[in-house]
Short mmCIF file of N, CA, C and O in Angstrom, two decimals:
data_model
loop_
_atom_site.label_atom_id
_atom_site.label_comp_id
_atom_site.label_asym_id
_atom_site.label_seq_id
_atom_site.Cartn_x
_atom_site.Cartn_y
_atom_site.Cartn_z
N MET A 1 86.88 -109.59 104.39
CA MET A 1 85.59 -108.93 104.31
C MET A 1 85.37 -108.17 105.62
O MET A 1 85.59 -108.71 106.69
N GLN A 2 84.92 -106.94 105.51
CA GLN A 2 84.55 -106.14 106.67
C GLN A 2 83.03 -106.06 106.75
O GLN A 2 82.37 -106.05 105.71
N TYR A 3 82.51 -106.00 107.96
CA TYR A 3 81.07 -105.90 108.17
C TYR A 3 80.75 -104.70 109.04
O TYR A 3 81.52 -104.35 109.94
N ALA A 4 79.62 -104.07 108.78
CA ALA A 4 79.18 -102.92 109.55
C ALA A 4 77.67 -102.79 109.41
O ALA A 4 77.05 -103.51 108.63
N TRP A 5 77.09 -101.87 110.16
CA TRP A 5 75.68 -101.58 109.97
C TRP A 5 75.44 -100.09 110.16
O TRP A 5 76.17 -99.41 110.86
N LEU A 6 74.42 -99.62 109.48
CA LEU A 6 74.02 -98.22 109.51
C LEU A 6 72.61 -98.19 110.08
O LEU A 6 71.72 -98.85 109.57
N GLU A 7 72.43 -97.45 111.16
CA GLU A 7 71.11 -97.39 111.77
C GLU A 7 70.80 -95.99 112.28
O GLU A 7 71.70 -95.20 112.54
N ARG A 8 69.52 -95.71 112.40
CA ARG A 8 69.06 -94.41 112.88
C ARG A 8 69.09 -94.44 114.40
O ARG A 8 68.56 -95.35 115.03
N ASP A 9 69.72 -93.41 114.99
CA ASP A 9 69.84 -93.34 116.43
C ASP A 9 69.81 -91.87 116.86
O ASP A 9 70.70 -91.10 116.47
N LYS A 10 68.81 -91.49 117.60
CA LYS A 10 68.68 -90.14 118.15
C LYS A 10 68.80 -89.06 117.07
O LYS A 10 69.51 -88.08 117.22
N GLY A 11 68.13 -89.28 115.94
CA GLY A 11 68.09 -88.27 114.88
C GLY A 11 69.24 -88.32 113.89
O GLY A 11 69.28 -87.54 112.96
N PHE A 12 70.18 -89.24 114.07
CA PHE A 12 71.32 -89.36 113.16
C PHE A 12 71.39 -90.77 112.61
O PHE A 12 70.97 -91.73 113.26
N TRP A 13 71.97 -90.90 111.41
CA TRP A 13 72.30 -92.21 110.85
C TRP A 13 73.73 -92.51 111.28
O TRP A 13 74.65 -91.75 110.98
N CYS A 14 73.92 -93.59 112.04
CA CYS A 14 75.22 -93.91 112.63
C CYS A 14 75.78 -95.20 112.03
O CYS A 14 75.05 -96.17 111.85
N LEU A 15 77.07 -95.17 111.77
CA LEU A 15 77.77 -96.35 111.25
C LEU A 15 78.48 -97.03 112.42
O LEU A 15 79.22 -96.39 113.16
N PHE A 16 78.23 -98.30 112.56
CA PHE A 16 78.91 -99.12 113.57
C PHE A 16 79.65 -100.22 112.82
O PHE A 16 79.10 -100.82 111.91
N SER A 17 80.89 -100.50 113.21
CA SER A 17 81.64 -101.54 112.52
C SER A 17 82.02 -102.65 113.48
O SER A 17 81.88 -102.51 114.70
N GLU A 18 82.53 -103.72 112.91
CA GLU A 18 82.95 -104.86 113.72
C GLU A 18 84.19 -104.54 114.54
O GLU A 18 84.47 -105.20 115.52
N LYS A 19 84.95 -103.55 114.14
CA LYS A 19 86.16 -103.19 114.86
C LYS A 19 85.78 -102.32 116.06
O LYS A 19 85.27 -101.22 115.90
N LEU A 20 86.02 -102.80 117.24
CA LEU A 20 85.64 -102.05 118.43
C LEU A 20 86.42 -100.75 118.58
O LEU A 20 85.93 -99.81 119.17
N LYS A 21 87.62 -100.70 118.05
CA LYS A 21 88.45 -99.50 118.17
C LYS A 21 87.98 -98.38 117.25
O LYS A 21 88.27 -97.24 117.48
N GLU A 22 87.26 -98.75 116.20
CA GLU A 22 86.84 -97.76 115.22
C GLU A 22 85.70 -96.91 115.76
O GLU A 22 84.73 -97.42 116.30
N LYS A 23 85.85 -95.60 115.64
CA LYS A 23 84.80 -94.70 116.10
C LYS A 23 83.61 -94.77 115.16
O LYS A 23 83.77 -94.95 113.97
N LYS A 24 82.43 -94.62 115.72
CA LYS A 24 81.26 -94.59 114.85
C LYS A 24 81.19 -93.24 114.17
O LYS A 24 81.60 -92.23 114.70
N ARG A 25 80.67 -93.23 112.97
CA ARG A 25 80.45 -92.01 112.20
C ARG A 25 78.97 -91.74 112.16
O ARG A 25 78.18 -92.67 112.29
N LYS A 26 78.58 -90.49 111.96
CA LYS A 26 77.15 -90.21 111.89
C LYS A 26 76.84 -89.10 110.90
O LYS A 26 77.68 -88.25 110.62
N TRP A 27 75.64 -89.20 110.36
CA TRP A 27 75.12 -88.25 109.37
C TRP A 27 73.69 -87.88 109.75
O TRP A 27 72.96 -88.71 110.30
N GLU A 28 73.28 -86.69 109.38
CA GLU A 28 71.87 -86.31 109.56
C GLU A 28 71.02 -86.83 108.41
O GLU A 28 69.84 -87.10 108.59
N ASP A 29 71.62 -87.00 107.23
CA ASP A 29 70.90 -87.38 106.02
C ASP A 29 71.20 -88.83 105.62
O ASP A 29 72.36 -89.18 105.41
N GLU A 30 70.17 -89.64 105.50
CA GLU A 30 70.33 -91.05 105.14
C GLU A 30 70.95 -91.22 103.76
O GLU A 30 71.86 -92.03 103.57
N ASP A 31 70.47 -90.45 102.77
CA ASP A 31 70.99 -90.59 101.41
C ASP A 31 72.47 -90.22 101.33
O ASP A 31 73.24 -90.88 100.64
N LEU A 32 72.87 -89.17 102.04
CA LEU A 32 74.27 -88.77 102.06
C LEU A 32 75.13 -89.84 102.70
O LEU A 32 76.21 -90.17 102.20
N ALA A 33 74.66 -90.42 103.78
CA ALA A 33 75.40 -91.49 104.44
C ALA A 33 75.62 -92.66 103.49
O ALA A 33 76.75 -93.15 103.33
N LEU A 34 74.55 -93.10 102.84
CA LEU A 34 74.66 -94.23 101.91
C LEU A 34 75.57 -93.91 100.74
O LEU A 34 76.38 -94.75 100.32
N LYS A 35 75.48 -92.70 100.22
CA LYS A 35 76.32 -92.30 99.09
C LYS A 35 77.80 -92.33 99.48
O LYS A 35 78.63 -92.90 98.76
N GLU A 36 78.14 -91.73 100.61
CA GLU A 36 79.54 -91.70 101.06
C GLU A 36 80.06 -93.11 101.32
O GLU A 36 81.19 -93.44 100.93
N LEU A 37 79.25 -93.94 101.94
CA LEU A 37 79.70 -95.30 102.25
C LEU A 37 79.87 -96.12 100.98
O LEU A 37 80.84 -96.89 100.85
N GLN A 38 78.98 -95.97 100.01
CA GLN A 38 79.13 -96.70 98.75
C GLN A 38 80.37 -96.24 98.00
O GLN A 38 81.06 -97.06 97.39
N GLU A 39 80.70 -94.94 98.08
CA GLU A 39 81.93 -94.44 97.46
C GLU A 39 83.17 -95.03 98.11
O GLU A 39 84.22 -95.12 97.48
N GLU A 40 83.07 -95.43 99.37
CA GLU A 40 84.17 -96.05 100.10
C GLU A 40 84.22 -97.56 99.90
O GLU A 40 85.04 -98.24 100.49
N GLY A 41 83.31 -98.09 99.08
CA GLY A 41 83.31 -99.52 98.78
C GLY A 41 82.33 -100.36 99.59
O GLY A 41 82.28 -101.57 99.42
N TRP A 42 81.56 -99.74 100.46
CA TRP A 42 80.57 -100.48 101.24
C TRP A 42 79.38 -100.84 100.34
O TRP A 42 78.96 -100.05 99.51
N ARG A 43 78.86 -102.04 100.53
CA ARG A 43 77.69 -102.52 99.79
C ARG A 43 76.60 -102.90 100.79
O ARG A 43 76.88 -103.45 101.85
N ILE A 44 75.35 -102.62 100.43
CA ILE A 44 74.23 -103.01 101.28
C ILE A 44 74.02 -104.51 101.14
O ILE A 44 73.79 -105.01 100.05
N ALA A 45 74.11 -105.22 102.27
CA ALA A 45 73.95 -106.67 102.26
C ALA A 45 72.60 -107.10 102.81
O ALA A 45 72.10 -108.17 102.47
N ALA A 46 71.98 -106.25 103.66
CA ALA A 46 70.69 -106.60 104.25
C ALA A 46 69.97 -105.33 104.68
O ALA A 46 70.60 -104.33 104.99
N LEU A 47 68.66 -105.40 104.67
CA LEU A 47 67.82 -104.30 105.13
C LEU A 47 66.99 -104.80 106.30
O LEU A 47 66.46 -105.91 106.26
N TYR A 48 66.89 -104.00 107.33
CA TYR A 48 66.12 -104.38 108.51
C TYR A 48 64.97 -103.42 108.69
O TYR A 48 65.15 -102.20 108.66
N LEU A 49 63.76 -103.95 108.85
CA LEU A 49 62.55 -103.14 108.93
C LEU A 49 62.10 -102.95 110.37
O LEU A 49 62.36 -103.78 111.23
N THR A 50 61.35 -101.87 110.60
CA THR A 50 60.69 -101.70 111.89
C THR A 50 59.48 -102.61 111.91
O THR A 50 58.94 -102.99 110.87
N GLU A 51 59.02 -102.93 113.08
CA GLU A 51 57.83 -103.77 113.19
C GLU A 51 56.56 -102.97 112.92
O GLU A 51 55.58 -103.50 112.44
N HIS A 52 56.57 -101.69 113.21
CA HIS A 52 55.35 -100.89 113.16
C HIS A 52 54.99 -100.42 111.76
O HIS A 52 53.87 -100.53 111.33
N ARG A 53 55.93 -99.83 111.06
CA ARG A 53 55.59 -99.16 109.80
C ARG A 53 56.19 -99.81 108.57
O ARG A 53 56.09 -99.30 107.48
N GLN A 54 56.87 -100.91 108.73
CA GLN A 54 57.50 -101.60 107.60
C GLN A 54 58.42 -100.67 106.82
O GLN A 54 58.47 -100.70 105.60
N ARG A 55 59.14 -99.81 107.54
CA ARG A 55 60.12 -98.92 106.92
C ARG A 55 61.51 -99.35 107.34
O ARG A 55 61.70 -99.90 108.42
N PHE A 56 62.49 -99.08 106.50
CA PHE A 56 63.86 -99.46 106.81
C PHE A 56 64.36 -98.65 108.00
O PHE A 56 64.22 -97.44 108.06
N ARG A 57 64.97 -99.32 108.94
CA ARG A 57 65.55 -98.66 110.09
C ARG A 57 67.04 -98.93 110.19
O ARG A 57 67.72 -98.26 110.93
N ALA A 58 67.53 -99.92 109.46
CA ALA A 58 68.96 -100.22 109.52
C ALA A 58 69.38 -100.96 108.26
O ALA A 58 68.57 -101.59 107.58
N TYR A 59 70.67 -100.84 107.95
CA TYR A 59 71.27 -101.51 106.79
C TYR A 59 72.46 -102.33 107.26
O TYR A 59 73.29 -101.83 108.01
N GLY A 60 72.53 -103.57 106.84
CA GLY A 60 73.73 -104.37 107.03
C GLY A 60 74.65 -104.09 105.86
O GLY A 60 74.21 -104.06 104.71
N LEU A 61 75.93 -103.83 106.12
CA LEU A 61 76.89 -103.46 105.08
C LEU A 61 78.08 -104.40 105.10
O LEU A 61 78.42 -104.99 106.13
N ASN A 62 78.73 -104.54 103.95
CA ASN A 62 80.01 -105.23 103.89
C ASN A 62 80.85 -104.65 102.79
O ASN A 62 80.35 -103.94 101.91
N ARG A 63 82.16 -104.88 102.88
CA ARG A 63 83.07 -104.49 101.80
C ARG A 63 84.28 -105.40 101.82
O ARG A 63 84.68 -105.92 102.86
N SER A 64 84.85 -105.58 100.65
CA SER A 64 86.03 -106.42 100.51
C SER A 64 87.28 -105.62 100.87
O SER A 64 87.36 -104.44 100.59
N ILE A 65 88.20 -106.30 101.50
CA ILE A 65 89.48 -105.70 101.85
C ILE A 65 90.55 -106.31 100.95
O ILE A 65 90.64 -107.51 100.82
N HIS A 66 91.35 -105.44 100.36
CA HIS A 66 92.40 -105.94 99.46
C HIS A 66 93.74 -105.94 100.16
O HIS A 66 94.08 -105.16 100.94
#
């Protein structure tokens, strides 16, 4: 199982993974980021909210490795 998270940072949605060698990827559009990641087999495992507006600010992701 691989784990990663997608979060908003400086105007972009950035993917961070557990592999330190892996470069982070970034998108301007949240929906496009989620669509591309789901097509690659990533699944949303958790949602993290901001304290102020109760809006999603990050997604915990995982995918199975064969």
